[in-house]
Short mmCIF file of C-alpha atoms in Angstrom, two decimals:
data_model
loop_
_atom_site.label_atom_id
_atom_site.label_comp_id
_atom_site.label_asym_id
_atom_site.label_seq_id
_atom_site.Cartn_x
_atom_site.Cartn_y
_atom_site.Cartn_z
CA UNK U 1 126.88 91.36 47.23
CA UNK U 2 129.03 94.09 47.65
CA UNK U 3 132.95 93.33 46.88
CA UNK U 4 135.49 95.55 49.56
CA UNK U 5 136.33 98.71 48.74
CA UNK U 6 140.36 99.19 50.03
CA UNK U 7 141.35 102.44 51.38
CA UNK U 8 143.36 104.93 48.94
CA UNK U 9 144.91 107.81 49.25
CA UNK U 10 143.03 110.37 46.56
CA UNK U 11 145.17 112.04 44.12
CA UNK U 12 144.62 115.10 41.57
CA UNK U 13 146.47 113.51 38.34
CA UNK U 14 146.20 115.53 34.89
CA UNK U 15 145.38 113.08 32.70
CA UNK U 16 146.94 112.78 28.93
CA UNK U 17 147.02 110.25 26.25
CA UNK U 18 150.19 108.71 27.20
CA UNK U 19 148.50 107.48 30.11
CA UNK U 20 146.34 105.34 28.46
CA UNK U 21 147.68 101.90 28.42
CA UNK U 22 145.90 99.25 28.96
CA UNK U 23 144.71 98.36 25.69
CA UNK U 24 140.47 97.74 26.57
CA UNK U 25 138.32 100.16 28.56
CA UNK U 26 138.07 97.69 31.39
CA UNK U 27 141.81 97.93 31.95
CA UNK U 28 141.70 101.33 31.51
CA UNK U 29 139.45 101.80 34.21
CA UNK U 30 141.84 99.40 36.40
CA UNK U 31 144.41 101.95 35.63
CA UNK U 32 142.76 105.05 37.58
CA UNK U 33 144.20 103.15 40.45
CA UNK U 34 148.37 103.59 40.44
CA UNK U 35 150.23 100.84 43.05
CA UNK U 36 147.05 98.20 44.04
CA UNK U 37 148.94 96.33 45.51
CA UNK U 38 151.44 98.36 47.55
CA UNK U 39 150.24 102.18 48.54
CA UNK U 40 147.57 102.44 46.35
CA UNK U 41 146.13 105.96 44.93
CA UNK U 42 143.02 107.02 43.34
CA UNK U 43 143.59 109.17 40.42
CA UNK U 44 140.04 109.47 40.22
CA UNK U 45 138.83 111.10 43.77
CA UNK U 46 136.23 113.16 42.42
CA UNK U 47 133.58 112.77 39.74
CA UNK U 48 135.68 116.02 37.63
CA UNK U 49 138.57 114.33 37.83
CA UNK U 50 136.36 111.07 36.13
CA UNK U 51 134.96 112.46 33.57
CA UNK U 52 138.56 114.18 32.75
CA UNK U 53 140.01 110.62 32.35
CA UNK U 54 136.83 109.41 30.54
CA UNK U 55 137.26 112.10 28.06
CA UNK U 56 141.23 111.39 28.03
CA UNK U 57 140.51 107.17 27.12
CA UNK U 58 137.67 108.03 24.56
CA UNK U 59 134.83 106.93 26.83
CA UNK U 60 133.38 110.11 26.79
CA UNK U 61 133.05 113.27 23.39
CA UNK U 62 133.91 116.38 24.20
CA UNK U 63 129.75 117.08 24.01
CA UNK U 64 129.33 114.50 26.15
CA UNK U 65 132.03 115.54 29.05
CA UNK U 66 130.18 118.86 29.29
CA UNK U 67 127.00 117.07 29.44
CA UNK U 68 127.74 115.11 32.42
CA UNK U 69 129.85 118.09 34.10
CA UNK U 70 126.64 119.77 34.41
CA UNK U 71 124.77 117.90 35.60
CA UNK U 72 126.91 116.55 37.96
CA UNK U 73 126.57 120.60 38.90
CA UNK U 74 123.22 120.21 39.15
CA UNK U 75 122.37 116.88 40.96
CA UNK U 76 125.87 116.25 43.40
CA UNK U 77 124.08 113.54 45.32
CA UNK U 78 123.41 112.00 41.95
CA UNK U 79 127.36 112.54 40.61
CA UNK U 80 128.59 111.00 44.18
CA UNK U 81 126.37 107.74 43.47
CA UNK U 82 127.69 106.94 39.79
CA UNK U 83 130.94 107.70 40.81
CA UNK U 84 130.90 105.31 44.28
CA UNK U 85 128.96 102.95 41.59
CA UNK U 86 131.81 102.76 38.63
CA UNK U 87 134.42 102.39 41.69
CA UNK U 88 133.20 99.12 42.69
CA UNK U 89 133.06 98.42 39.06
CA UNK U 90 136.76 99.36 38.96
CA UNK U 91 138.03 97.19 42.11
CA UNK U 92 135.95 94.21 40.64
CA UNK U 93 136.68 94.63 37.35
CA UNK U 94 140.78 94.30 39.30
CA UNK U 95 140.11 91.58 41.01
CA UNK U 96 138.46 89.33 38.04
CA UNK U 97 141.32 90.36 35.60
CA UNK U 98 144.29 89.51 38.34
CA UNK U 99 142.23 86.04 39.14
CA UNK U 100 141.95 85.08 35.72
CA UNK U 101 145.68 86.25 35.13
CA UNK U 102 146.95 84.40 37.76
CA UNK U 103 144.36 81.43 36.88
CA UNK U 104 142.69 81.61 40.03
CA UNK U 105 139.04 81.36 40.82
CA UNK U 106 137.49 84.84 40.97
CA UNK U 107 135.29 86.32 43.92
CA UNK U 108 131.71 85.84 43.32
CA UNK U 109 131.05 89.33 45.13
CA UNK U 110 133.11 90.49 41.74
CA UNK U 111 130.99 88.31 39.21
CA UNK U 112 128.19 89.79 41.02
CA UNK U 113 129.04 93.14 40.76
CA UNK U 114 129.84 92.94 37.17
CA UNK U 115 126.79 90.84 36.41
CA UNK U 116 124.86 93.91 37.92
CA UNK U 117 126.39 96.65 35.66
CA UNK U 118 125.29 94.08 32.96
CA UNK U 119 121.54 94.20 33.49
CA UNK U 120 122.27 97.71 33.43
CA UNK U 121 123.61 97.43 30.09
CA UNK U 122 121.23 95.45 28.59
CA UNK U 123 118.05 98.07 29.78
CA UNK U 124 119.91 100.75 29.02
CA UNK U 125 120.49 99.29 25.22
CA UNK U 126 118.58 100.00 21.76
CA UNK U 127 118.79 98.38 18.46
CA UNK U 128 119.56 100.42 15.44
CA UNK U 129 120.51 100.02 11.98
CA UNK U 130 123.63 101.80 11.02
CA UNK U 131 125.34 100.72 7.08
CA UNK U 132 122.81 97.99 6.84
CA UNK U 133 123.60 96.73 9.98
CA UNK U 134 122.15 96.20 13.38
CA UNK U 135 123.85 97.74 16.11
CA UNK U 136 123.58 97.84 19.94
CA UNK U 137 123.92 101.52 20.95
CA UNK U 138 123.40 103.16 24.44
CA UNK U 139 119.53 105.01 24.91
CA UNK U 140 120.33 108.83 24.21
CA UNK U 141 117.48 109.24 26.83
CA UNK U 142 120.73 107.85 29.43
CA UNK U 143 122.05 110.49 31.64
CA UNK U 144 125.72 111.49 30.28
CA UNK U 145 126.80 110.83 34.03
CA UNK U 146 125.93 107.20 33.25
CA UNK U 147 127.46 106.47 29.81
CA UNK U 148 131.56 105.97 31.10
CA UNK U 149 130.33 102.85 33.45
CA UNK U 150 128.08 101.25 30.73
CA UNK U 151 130.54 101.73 28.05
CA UNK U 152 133.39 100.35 30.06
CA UNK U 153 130.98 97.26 30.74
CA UNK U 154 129.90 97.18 27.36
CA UNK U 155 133.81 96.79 26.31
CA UNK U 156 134.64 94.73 29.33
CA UNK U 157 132.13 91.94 28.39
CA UNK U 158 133.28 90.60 25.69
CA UNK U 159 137.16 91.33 26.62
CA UNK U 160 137.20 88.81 29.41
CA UNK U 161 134.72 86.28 27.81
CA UNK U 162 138.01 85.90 25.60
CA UNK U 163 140.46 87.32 27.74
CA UNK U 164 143.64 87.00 26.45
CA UNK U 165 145.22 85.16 29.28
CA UNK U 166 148.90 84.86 28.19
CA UNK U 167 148.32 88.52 27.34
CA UNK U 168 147.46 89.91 30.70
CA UNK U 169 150.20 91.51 31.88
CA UNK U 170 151.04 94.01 35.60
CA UNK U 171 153.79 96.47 35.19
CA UNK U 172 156.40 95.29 37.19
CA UNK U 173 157.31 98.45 38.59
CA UNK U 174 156.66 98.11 42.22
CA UNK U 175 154.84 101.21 42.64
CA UNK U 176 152.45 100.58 39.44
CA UNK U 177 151.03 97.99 39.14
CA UNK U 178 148.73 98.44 35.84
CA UNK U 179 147.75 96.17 33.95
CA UNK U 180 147.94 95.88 29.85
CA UNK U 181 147.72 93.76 27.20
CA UNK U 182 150.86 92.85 26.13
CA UNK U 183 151.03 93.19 21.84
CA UNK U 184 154.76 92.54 21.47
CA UNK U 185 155.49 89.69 19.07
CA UNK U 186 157.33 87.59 21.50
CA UNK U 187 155.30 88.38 25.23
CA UNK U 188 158.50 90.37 26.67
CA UNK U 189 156.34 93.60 27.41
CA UNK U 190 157.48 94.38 31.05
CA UNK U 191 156.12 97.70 31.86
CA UNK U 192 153.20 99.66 31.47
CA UNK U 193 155.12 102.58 29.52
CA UNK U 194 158.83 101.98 29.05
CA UNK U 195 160.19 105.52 29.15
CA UNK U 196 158.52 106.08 32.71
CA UNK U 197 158.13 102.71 34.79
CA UNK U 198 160.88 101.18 32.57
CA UNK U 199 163.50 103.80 33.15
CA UNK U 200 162.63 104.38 36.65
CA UNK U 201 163.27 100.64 36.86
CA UNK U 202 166.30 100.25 35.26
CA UNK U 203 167.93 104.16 37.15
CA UNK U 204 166.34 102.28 40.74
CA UNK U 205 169.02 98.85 39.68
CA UNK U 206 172.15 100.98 38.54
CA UNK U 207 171.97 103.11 41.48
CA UNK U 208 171.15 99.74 43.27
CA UNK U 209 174.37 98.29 41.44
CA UNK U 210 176.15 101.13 42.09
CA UNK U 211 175.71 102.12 45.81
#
């Protein structure tokens, strides 16, 4: 089952650090979209812009980036399919983190679609022995194009087996709309950065006051 894709208007963002918020690769991934649930834009609308923000949240080396940038070069019909692929990964991945936020049943088109990118996973994984341990690692024989959306599902798994429900939280800017994990002592995280959705916020209510 396929879950609905909503329309968005595609946007060029440059990418930095500071943009990185959400405190698990599956909320990171959330975050490419800015405003889901008023005008919502894609800050990912092509697969360079993709592998710019998987290099920006750590998803991605710098080896790795180039490794996918060429051959997403190479194969484009290839680059449009993992990108339309990780999308739907994204708006699930939305829609199972707001429904378990707001402690409502999720859409089993979602479940499906994330139960997918787990078999995925699992074929894609090898057991190795790193400091006398066994690990899970991806197959290096895995296209680079391919590692961002099995590593976010790799992170994403266990995150919302435990999701830290009281946690959860959507910047309440009304043009935002990401969601974090909120690590403050006392749960009073608001916004998804404070000195850019906070601000705006508070200048929007003194002008507001003010007018």
């Amino acid at each position: 089952m396929v879950t609905q894709i909503i329309p968005m208007t595609l946007v060029n963002h440059s990418w930095i650090r500071r943009d990185i918020v959400g405190g698990n690769l599956a909320l990171e991934l959330v975050n490419t979209v800015s405003g889901w649930n008023s005008d919502p834009e894609d800050w990912v609308p092509d697969i360079a812009g993709f592998l710019v923000w998987a290099r920006t949240c750590g998803v991605l080396d710098e080896g790795e980036q180039n490794a996918a940038a060429r051959r997403a070069k190479d194969s484009p019909a290839a680059a449009e399919r993992v990108l339309a692929s990780v999308k739907e990964l994204r708006f699930a991945l939305w829609r199972l983190v707001d429904s378990l936020e707001r402690r409502k049943p999720p859409e089993p088109g979602d479940l499906s679609v994330l139960d997918e990118w787990r078999r995925r996973l699992a074929i894609s994984e090898q057991i190795i022995v790193r400091r006398n341990k066994i690990e899970f690692t991806i197959n290096r024989d895995i296209s680079a194009l391919e590692l961002p959306g099995l590593r976010v599902t790799a992170a994403a798994l266990p995150f919302l087996k435990n999701l830290p429900t009281a946690r959860i939280k959507t910047c309440r800017a009304r043009d935002c709309g990401w969601k974090f994990v909120d690590q403050s002592r006392n749960r009073s995280r608001r916004w998804c950065d404070m000195a850019v959705c906070g601000n705006l916020a508070k200048t929007r209510q003194y002008r507001a006051r003010n007018s």
